[in-house]
PDB file of C-alpha atoms in Angstrom:
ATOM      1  CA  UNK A   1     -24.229  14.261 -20.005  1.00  0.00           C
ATOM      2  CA  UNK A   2     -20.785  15.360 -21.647  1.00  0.00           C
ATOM      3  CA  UNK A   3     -20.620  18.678 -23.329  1.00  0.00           C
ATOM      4  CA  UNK A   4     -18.183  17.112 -26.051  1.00  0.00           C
ATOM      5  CA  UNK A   5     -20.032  14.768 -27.914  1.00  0.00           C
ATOM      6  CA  UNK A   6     -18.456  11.762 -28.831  1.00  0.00           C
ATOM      7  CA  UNK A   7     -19.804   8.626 -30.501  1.00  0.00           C
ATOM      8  CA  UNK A   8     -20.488   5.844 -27.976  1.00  0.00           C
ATOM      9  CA  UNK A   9     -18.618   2.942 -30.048  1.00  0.00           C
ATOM     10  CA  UNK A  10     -16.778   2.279 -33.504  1.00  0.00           C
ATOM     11  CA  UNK A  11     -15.229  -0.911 -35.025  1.00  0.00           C
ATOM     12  CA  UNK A  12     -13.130  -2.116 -37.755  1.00  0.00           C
ATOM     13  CA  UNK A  13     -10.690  -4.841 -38.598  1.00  0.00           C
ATOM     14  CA  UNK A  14      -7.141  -5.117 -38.192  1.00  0.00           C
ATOM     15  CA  UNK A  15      -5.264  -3.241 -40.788  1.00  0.00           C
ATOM     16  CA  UNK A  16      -7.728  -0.829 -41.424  1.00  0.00           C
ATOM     17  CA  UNK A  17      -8.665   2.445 -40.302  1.00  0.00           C
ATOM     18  CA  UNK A  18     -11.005   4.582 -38.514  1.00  0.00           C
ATOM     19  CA  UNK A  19     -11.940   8.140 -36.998  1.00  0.00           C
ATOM     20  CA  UNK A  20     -13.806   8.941 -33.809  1.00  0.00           C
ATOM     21  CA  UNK A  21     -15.539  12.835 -33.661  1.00  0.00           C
ATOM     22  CA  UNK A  22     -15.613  14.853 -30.830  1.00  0.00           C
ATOM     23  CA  UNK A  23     -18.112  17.861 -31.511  1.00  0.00           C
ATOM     24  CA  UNK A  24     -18.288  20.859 -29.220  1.00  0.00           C
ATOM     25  CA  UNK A  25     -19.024  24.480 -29.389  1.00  0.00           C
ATOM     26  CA  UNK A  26     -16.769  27.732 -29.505  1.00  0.00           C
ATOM     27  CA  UNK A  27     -16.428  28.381 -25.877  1.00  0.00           C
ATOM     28  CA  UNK A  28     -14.448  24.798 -25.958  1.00  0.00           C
ATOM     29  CA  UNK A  29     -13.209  23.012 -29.060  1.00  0.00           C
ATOM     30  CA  UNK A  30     -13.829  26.414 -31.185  1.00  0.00           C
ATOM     31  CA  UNK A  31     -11.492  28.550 -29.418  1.00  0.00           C
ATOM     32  CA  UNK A  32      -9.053  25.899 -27.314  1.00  0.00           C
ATOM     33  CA  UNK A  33      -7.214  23.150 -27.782  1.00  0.00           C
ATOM     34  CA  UNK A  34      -8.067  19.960 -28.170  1.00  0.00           C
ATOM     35  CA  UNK A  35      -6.473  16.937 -26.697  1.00  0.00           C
ATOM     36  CA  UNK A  36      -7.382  12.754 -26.817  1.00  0.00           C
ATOM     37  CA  UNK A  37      -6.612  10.377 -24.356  1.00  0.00           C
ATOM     38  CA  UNK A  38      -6.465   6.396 -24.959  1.00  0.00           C
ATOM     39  CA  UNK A  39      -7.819   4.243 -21.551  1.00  0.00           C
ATOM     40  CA  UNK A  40      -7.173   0.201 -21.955  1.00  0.00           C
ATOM     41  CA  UNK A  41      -8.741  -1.999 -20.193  1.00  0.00           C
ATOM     42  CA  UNK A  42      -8.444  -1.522 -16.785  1.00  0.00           C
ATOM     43  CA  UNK A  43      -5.310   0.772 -16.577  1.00  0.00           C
ATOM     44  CA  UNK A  44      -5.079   4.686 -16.743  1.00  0.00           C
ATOM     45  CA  UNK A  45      -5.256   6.945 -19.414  1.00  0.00           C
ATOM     46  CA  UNK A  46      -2.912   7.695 -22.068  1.00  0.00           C
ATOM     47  CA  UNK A  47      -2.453  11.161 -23.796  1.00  0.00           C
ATOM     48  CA  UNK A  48      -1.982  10.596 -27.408  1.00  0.00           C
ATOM     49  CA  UNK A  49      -2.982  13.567 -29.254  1.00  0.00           C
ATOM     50  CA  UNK A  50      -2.373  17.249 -27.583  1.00  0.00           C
ATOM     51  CA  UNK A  51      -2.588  21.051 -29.016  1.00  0.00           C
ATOM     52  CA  UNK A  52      -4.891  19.964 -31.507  1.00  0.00           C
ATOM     53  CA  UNK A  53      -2.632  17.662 -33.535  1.00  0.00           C
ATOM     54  CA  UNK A  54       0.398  17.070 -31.636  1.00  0.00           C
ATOM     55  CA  UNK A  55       2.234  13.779 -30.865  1.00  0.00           C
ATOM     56  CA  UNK A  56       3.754  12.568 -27.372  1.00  0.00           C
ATOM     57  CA  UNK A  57       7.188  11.216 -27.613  1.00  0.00           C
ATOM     58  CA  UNK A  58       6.301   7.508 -28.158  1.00  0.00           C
ATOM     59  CA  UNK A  59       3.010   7.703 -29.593  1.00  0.00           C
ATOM     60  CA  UNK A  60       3.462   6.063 -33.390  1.00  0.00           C
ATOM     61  CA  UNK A  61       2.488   8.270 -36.412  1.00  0.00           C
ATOM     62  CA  UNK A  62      -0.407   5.652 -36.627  1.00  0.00           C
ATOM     63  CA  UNK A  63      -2.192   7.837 -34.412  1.00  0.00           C
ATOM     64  CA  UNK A  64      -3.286  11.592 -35.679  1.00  0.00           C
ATOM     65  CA  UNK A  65      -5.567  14.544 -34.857  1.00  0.00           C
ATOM     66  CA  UNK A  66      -7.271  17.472 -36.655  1.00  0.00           C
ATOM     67  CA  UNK A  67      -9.686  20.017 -35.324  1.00  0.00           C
ATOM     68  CA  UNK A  68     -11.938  21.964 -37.524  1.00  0.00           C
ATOM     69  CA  UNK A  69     -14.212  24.386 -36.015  1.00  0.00           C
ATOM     70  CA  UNK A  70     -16.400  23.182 -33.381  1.00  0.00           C
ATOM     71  CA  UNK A  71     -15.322  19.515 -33.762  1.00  0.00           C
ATOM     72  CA  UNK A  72     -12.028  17.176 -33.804  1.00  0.00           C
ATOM     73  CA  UNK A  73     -11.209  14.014 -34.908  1.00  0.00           C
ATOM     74  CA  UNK A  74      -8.841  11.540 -34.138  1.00  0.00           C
ATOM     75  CA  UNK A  75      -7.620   8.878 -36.591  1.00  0.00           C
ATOM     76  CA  UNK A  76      -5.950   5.780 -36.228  1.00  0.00           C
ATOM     77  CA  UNK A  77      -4.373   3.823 -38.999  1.00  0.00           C
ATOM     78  CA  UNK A  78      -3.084   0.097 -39.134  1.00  0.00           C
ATOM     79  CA  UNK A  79      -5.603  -1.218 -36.845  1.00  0.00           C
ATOM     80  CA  UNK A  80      -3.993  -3.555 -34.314  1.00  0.00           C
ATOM     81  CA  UNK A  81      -5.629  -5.264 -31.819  1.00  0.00           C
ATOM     82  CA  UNK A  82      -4.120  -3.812 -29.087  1.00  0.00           C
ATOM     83  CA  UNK A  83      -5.855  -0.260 -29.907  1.00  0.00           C
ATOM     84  CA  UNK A  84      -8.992  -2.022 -28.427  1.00  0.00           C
ATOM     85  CA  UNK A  85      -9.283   0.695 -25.630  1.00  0.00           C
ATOM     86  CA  UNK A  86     -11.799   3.536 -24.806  1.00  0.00           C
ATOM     87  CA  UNK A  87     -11.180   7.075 -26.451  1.00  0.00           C
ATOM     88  CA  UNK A  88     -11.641  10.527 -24.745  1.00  0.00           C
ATOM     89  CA  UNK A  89     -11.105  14.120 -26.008  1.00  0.00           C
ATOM     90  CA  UNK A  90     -11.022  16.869 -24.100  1.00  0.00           C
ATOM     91  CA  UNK A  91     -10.923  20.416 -23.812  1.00  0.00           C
ATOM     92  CA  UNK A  92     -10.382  23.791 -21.587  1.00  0.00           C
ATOM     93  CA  UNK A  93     -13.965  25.458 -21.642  1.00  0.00           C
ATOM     94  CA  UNK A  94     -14.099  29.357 -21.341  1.00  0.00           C
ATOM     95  CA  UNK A  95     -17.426  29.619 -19.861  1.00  0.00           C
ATOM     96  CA  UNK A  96     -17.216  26.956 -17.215  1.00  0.00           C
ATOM     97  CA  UNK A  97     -13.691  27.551 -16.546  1.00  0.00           C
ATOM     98  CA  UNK A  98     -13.270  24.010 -16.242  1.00  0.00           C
ATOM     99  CA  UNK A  99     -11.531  20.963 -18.645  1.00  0.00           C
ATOM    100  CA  UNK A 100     -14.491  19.254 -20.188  1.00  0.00           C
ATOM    101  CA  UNK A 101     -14.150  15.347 -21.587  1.00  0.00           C
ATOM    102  CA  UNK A 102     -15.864  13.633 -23.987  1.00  0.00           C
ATOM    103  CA  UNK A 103     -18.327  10.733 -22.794  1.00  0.00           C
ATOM    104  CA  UNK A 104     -15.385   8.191 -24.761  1.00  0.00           C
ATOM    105  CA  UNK A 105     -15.882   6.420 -27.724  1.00  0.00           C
ATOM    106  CA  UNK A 106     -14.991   2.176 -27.379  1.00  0.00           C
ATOM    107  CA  UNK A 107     -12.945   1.355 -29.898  1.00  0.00           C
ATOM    108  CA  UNK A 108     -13.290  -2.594 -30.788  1.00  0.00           C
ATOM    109  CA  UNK A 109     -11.833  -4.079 -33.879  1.00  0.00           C
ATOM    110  CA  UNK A 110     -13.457  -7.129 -35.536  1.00  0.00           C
TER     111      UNK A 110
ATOM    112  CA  UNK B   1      10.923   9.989 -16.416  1.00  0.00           C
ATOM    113  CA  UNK B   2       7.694  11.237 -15.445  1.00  0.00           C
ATOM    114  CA  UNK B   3       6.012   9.530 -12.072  1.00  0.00           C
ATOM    115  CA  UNK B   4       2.500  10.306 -10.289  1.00  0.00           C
ATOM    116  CA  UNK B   5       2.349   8.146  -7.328  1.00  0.00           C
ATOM    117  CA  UNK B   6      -1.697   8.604  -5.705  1.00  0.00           C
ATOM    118  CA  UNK B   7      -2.317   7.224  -2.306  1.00  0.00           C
ATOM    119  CA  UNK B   8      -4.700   7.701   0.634  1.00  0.00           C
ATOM    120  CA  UNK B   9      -8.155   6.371  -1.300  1.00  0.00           C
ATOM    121  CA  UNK B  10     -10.140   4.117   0.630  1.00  0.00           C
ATOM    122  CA  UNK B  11     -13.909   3.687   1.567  1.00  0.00           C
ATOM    123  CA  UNK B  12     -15.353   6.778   3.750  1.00  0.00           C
ATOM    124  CA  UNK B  13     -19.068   7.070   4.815  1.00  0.00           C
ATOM    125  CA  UNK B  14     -21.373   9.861   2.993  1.00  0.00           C
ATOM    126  CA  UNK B  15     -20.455  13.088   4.796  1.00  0.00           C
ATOM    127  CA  UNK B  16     -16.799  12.202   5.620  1.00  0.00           C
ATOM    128  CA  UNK B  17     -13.732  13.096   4.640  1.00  0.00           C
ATOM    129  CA  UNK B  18     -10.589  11.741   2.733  1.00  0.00           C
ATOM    130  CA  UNK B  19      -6.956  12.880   2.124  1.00  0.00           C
ATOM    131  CA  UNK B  20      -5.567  12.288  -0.779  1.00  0.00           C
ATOM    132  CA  UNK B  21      -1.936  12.437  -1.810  1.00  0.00           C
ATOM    133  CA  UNK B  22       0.375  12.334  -5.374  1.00  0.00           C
ATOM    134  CA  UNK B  23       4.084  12.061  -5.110  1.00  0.00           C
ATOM    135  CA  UNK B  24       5.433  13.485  -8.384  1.00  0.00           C
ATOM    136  CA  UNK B  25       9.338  12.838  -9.546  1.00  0.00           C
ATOM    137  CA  UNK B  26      11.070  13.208 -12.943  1.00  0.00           C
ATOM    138  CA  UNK B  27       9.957  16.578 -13.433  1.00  0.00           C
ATOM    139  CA  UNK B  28      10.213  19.806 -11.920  1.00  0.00           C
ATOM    140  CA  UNK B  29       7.339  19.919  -9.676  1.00  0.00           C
ATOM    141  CA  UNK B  30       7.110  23.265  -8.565  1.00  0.00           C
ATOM    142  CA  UNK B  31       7.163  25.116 -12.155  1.00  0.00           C
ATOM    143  CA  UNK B  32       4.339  22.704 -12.789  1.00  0.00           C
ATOM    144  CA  UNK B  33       0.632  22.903 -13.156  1.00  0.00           C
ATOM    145  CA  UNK B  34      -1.370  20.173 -11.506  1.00  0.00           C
ATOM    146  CA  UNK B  35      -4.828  18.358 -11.711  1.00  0.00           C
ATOM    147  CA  UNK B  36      -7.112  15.811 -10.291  1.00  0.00           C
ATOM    148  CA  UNK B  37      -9.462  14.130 -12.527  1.00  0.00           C
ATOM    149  CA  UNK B  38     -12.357  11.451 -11.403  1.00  0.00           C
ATOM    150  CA  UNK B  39     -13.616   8.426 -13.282  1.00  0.00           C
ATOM    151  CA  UNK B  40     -16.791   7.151 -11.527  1.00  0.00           C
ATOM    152  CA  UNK B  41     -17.152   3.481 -11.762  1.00  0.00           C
ATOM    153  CA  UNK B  42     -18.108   2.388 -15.626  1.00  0.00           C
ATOM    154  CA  UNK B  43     -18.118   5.363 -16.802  1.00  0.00           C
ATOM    155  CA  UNK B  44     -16.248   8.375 -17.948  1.00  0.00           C
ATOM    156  CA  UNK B  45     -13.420  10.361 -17.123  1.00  0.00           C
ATOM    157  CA  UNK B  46     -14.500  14.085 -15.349  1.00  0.00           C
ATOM    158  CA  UNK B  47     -12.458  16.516 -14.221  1.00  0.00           C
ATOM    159  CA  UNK B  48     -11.949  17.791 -10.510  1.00  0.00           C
ATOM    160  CA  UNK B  49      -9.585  20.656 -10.328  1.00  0.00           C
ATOM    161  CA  UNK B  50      -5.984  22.109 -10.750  1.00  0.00           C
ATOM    162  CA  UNK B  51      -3.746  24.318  -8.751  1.00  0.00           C
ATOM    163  CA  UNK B  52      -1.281  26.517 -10.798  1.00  0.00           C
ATOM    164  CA  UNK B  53       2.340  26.736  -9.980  1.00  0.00           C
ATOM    165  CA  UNK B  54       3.219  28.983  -7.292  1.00  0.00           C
ATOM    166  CA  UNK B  55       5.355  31.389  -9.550  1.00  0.00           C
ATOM    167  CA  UNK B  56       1.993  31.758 -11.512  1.00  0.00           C
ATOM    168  CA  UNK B  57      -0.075  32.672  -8.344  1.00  0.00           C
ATOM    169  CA  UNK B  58      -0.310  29.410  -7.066  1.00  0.00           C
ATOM    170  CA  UNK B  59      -4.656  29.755  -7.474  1.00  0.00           C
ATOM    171  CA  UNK B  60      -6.967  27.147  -7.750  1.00  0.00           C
ATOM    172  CA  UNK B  61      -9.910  25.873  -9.580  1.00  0.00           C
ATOM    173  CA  UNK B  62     -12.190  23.583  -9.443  1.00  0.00           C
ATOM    174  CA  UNK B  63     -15.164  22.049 -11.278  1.00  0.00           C
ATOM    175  CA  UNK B  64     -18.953  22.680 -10.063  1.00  0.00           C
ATOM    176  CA  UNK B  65     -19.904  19.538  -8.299  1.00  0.00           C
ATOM    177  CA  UNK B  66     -17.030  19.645  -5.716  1.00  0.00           C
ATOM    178  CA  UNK B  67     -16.668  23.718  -5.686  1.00  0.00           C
ATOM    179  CA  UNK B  68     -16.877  24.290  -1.681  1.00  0.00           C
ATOM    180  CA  UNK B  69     -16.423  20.899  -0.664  1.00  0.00           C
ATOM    181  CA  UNK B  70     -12.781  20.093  -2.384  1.00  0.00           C
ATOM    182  CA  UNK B  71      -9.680  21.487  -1.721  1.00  0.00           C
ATOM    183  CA  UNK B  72      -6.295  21.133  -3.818  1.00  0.00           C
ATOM    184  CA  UNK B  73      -3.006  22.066  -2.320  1.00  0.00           C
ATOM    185  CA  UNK B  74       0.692  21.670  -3.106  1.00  0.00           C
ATOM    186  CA  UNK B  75       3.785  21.421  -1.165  1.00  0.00           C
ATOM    187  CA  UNK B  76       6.679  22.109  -3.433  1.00  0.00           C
ATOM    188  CA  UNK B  77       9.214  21.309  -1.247  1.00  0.00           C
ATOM    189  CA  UNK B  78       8.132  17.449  -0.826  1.00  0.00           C
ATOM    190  CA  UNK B  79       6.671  17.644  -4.366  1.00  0.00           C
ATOM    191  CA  UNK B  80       3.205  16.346  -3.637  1.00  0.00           C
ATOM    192  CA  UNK B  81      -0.257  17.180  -4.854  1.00  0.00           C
ATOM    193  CA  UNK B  82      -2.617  17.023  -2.329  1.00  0.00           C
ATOM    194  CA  UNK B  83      -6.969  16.531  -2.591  1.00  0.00           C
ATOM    195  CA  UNK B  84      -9.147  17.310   0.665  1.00  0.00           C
ATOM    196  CA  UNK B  85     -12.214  16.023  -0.178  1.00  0.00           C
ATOM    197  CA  UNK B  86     -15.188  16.981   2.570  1.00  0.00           C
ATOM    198  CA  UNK B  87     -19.083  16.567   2.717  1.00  0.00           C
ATOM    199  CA  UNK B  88     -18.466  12.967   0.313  1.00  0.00           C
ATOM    200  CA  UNK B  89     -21.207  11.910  -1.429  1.00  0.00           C
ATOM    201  CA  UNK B  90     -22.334   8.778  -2.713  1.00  0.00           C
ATOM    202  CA  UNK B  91     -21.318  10.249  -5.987  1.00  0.00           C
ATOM    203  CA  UNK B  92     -17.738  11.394  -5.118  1.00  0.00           C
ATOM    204  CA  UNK B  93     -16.805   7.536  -5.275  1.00  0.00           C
ATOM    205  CA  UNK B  94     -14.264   6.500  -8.011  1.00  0.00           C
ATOM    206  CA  UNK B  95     -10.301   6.409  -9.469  1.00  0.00           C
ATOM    207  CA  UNK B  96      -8.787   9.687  -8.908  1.00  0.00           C
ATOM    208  CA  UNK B  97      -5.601  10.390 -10.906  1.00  0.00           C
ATOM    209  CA  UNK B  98      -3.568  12.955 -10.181  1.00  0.00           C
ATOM    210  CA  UNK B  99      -2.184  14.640 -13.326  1.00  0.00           C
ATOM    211  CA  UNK B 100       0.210  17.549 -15.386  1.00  0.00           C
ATOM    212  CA  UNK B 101      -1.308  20.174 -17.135  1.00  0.00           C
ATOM    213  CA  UNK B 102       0.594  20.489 -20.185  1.00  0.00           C
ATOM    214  CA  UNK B 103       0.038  22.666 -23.534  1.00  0.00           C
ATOM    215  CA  UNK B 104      -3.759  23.879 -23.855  1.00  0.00           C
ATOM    216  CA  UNK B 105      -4.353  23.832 -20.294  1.00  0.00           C
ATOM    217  CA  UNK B 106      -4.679  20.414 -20.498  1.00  0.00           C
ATOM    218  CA  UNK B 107      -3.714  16.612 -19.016  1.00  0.00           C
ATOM    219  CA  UNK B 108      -0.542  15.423 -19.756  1.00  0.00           C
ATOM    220  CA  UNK B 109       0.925  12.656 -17.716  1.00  0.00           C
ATOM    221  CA  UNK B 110      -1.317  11.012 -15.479  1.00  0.00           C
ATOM    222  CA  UNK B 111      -0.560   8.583 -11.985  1.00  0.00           C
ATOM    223  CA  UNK B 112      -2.030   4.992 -11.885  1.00  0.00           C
ATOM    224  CA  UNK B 113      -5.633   6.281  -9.809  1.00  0.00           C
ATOM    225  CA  UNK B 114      -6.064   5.618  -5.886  1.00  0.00           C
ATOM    226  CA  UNK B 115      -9.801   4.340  -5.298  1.00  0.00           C
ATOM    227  CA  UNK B 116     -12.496   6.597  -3.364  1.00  0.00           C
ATOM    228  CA  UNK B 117     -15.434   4.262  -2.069  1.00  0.00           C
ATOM    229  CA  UNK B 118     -18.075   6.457  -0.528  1.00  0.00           C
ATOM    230  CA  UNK B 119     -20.703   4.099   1.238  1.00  0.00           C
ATOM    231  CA  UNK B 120     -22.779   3.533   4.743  1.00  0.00           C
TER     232      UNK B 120
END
């Protein structure tokens, strides 16, 4: 069982939008960074989001992050089908000294 | 351009061992922090370890199911990452990926995964 709690699955159509949560506690999300991580099929994982909100060079402005508290969010505009892919954050825990992930959120749009 | 080359997966028997290697390039490999992390077949992604850059003490870390029983190493000089896994378990099997740890002591760039298979 994940310490970051993400939601197993969302969906929406192409063209619209949608947010996955990642909720955690202070000796993770509340006091470190967070980070997310896109996985499609059958290839390895992506970052997308780092430092909370931060873009990789290459990673469209479709793609954002936001971290409030205990929890983040990543959000993903102009829904194409090639987001279909799993979602992860992740981040440094304090008490376990140890990088903690989410248990991934499938995205699938409609 | 950033590259993380794994190799050396494979199947071992429960209580074996396995050597696993990451060939970095594109970056400056010995100013950088590395990691393994694990993805268990179907499932999610959990993380092994990470070994800091020598100029920053060069210590390790590692997360609690493979504390005592993993190893990570570095050799700057043919800038590889290495993982001695010991003791396997039936639950050691999956992709590793070698990765950088980047801003928020966290993965960056990640290799394509090498394939652990721990079986009788």
């Amino acid at each position: 069982q994940s310490v970051l709690t993400q939601p197993p699955s969302v969906s929406a159509a192409p063209g619209q939008k949608v947010t996955i949560s990642c909720s955690g506690s202070s000796s993770n999300i509340g006091n470190n960074y967070v980070s997310w991580y896109q996985q499609l099929p059958g290839t390895a994982p992506k970052l997308l989001i780092y430092e909370n909100n931060k873009r990789p060079s290459g990673i469209p402005d479709r793609f954002s992050g936001s971290k409030s508290g205990t929890s983040a969010t990543l959000g993903i505009t102009g829904l194409q089908t090639g987001d279909e892919a799993d979602y992860y954050c992740g981040a440094w825990d304090n008490s376990l000294s140890a990088v903690l992930f989410g248990g991934g959120t499938k995205l699938t749009i409609l | 351009e950033v590259q993380l080359v794994e190799s050396g997966g494979g199947l071992v028997k429960p209580g074996g061992s396995l050597r696993l290697s990451c060939a970095a390039s594109g970056f400056t490999f010995s100013h950088s922090w590395m990691s393994w992390v694990r993805q268990p077949p179907g499932k999610g992604l959990e993380w092994v370890g990470r070994i800091k850059s020598k100029a920053d003490g060069g210590t390790t870390e590692y997360a609690a199911p493979v504390k005592g029983r993993f190893t990570i190493s570095r050799d700057d000089s043919k800038s590889t990452l290495y993982l001695q896994m010991n003791s396997l378990k039936t639950e050691d099997a999956g992709v590793y990926y070698c990765t950088t740890v980047g801003g928020g002591l966290m993965v960056f760039y990640w290799g394509q995964g090498t394939l652990v298979t721990v079986s009788s």
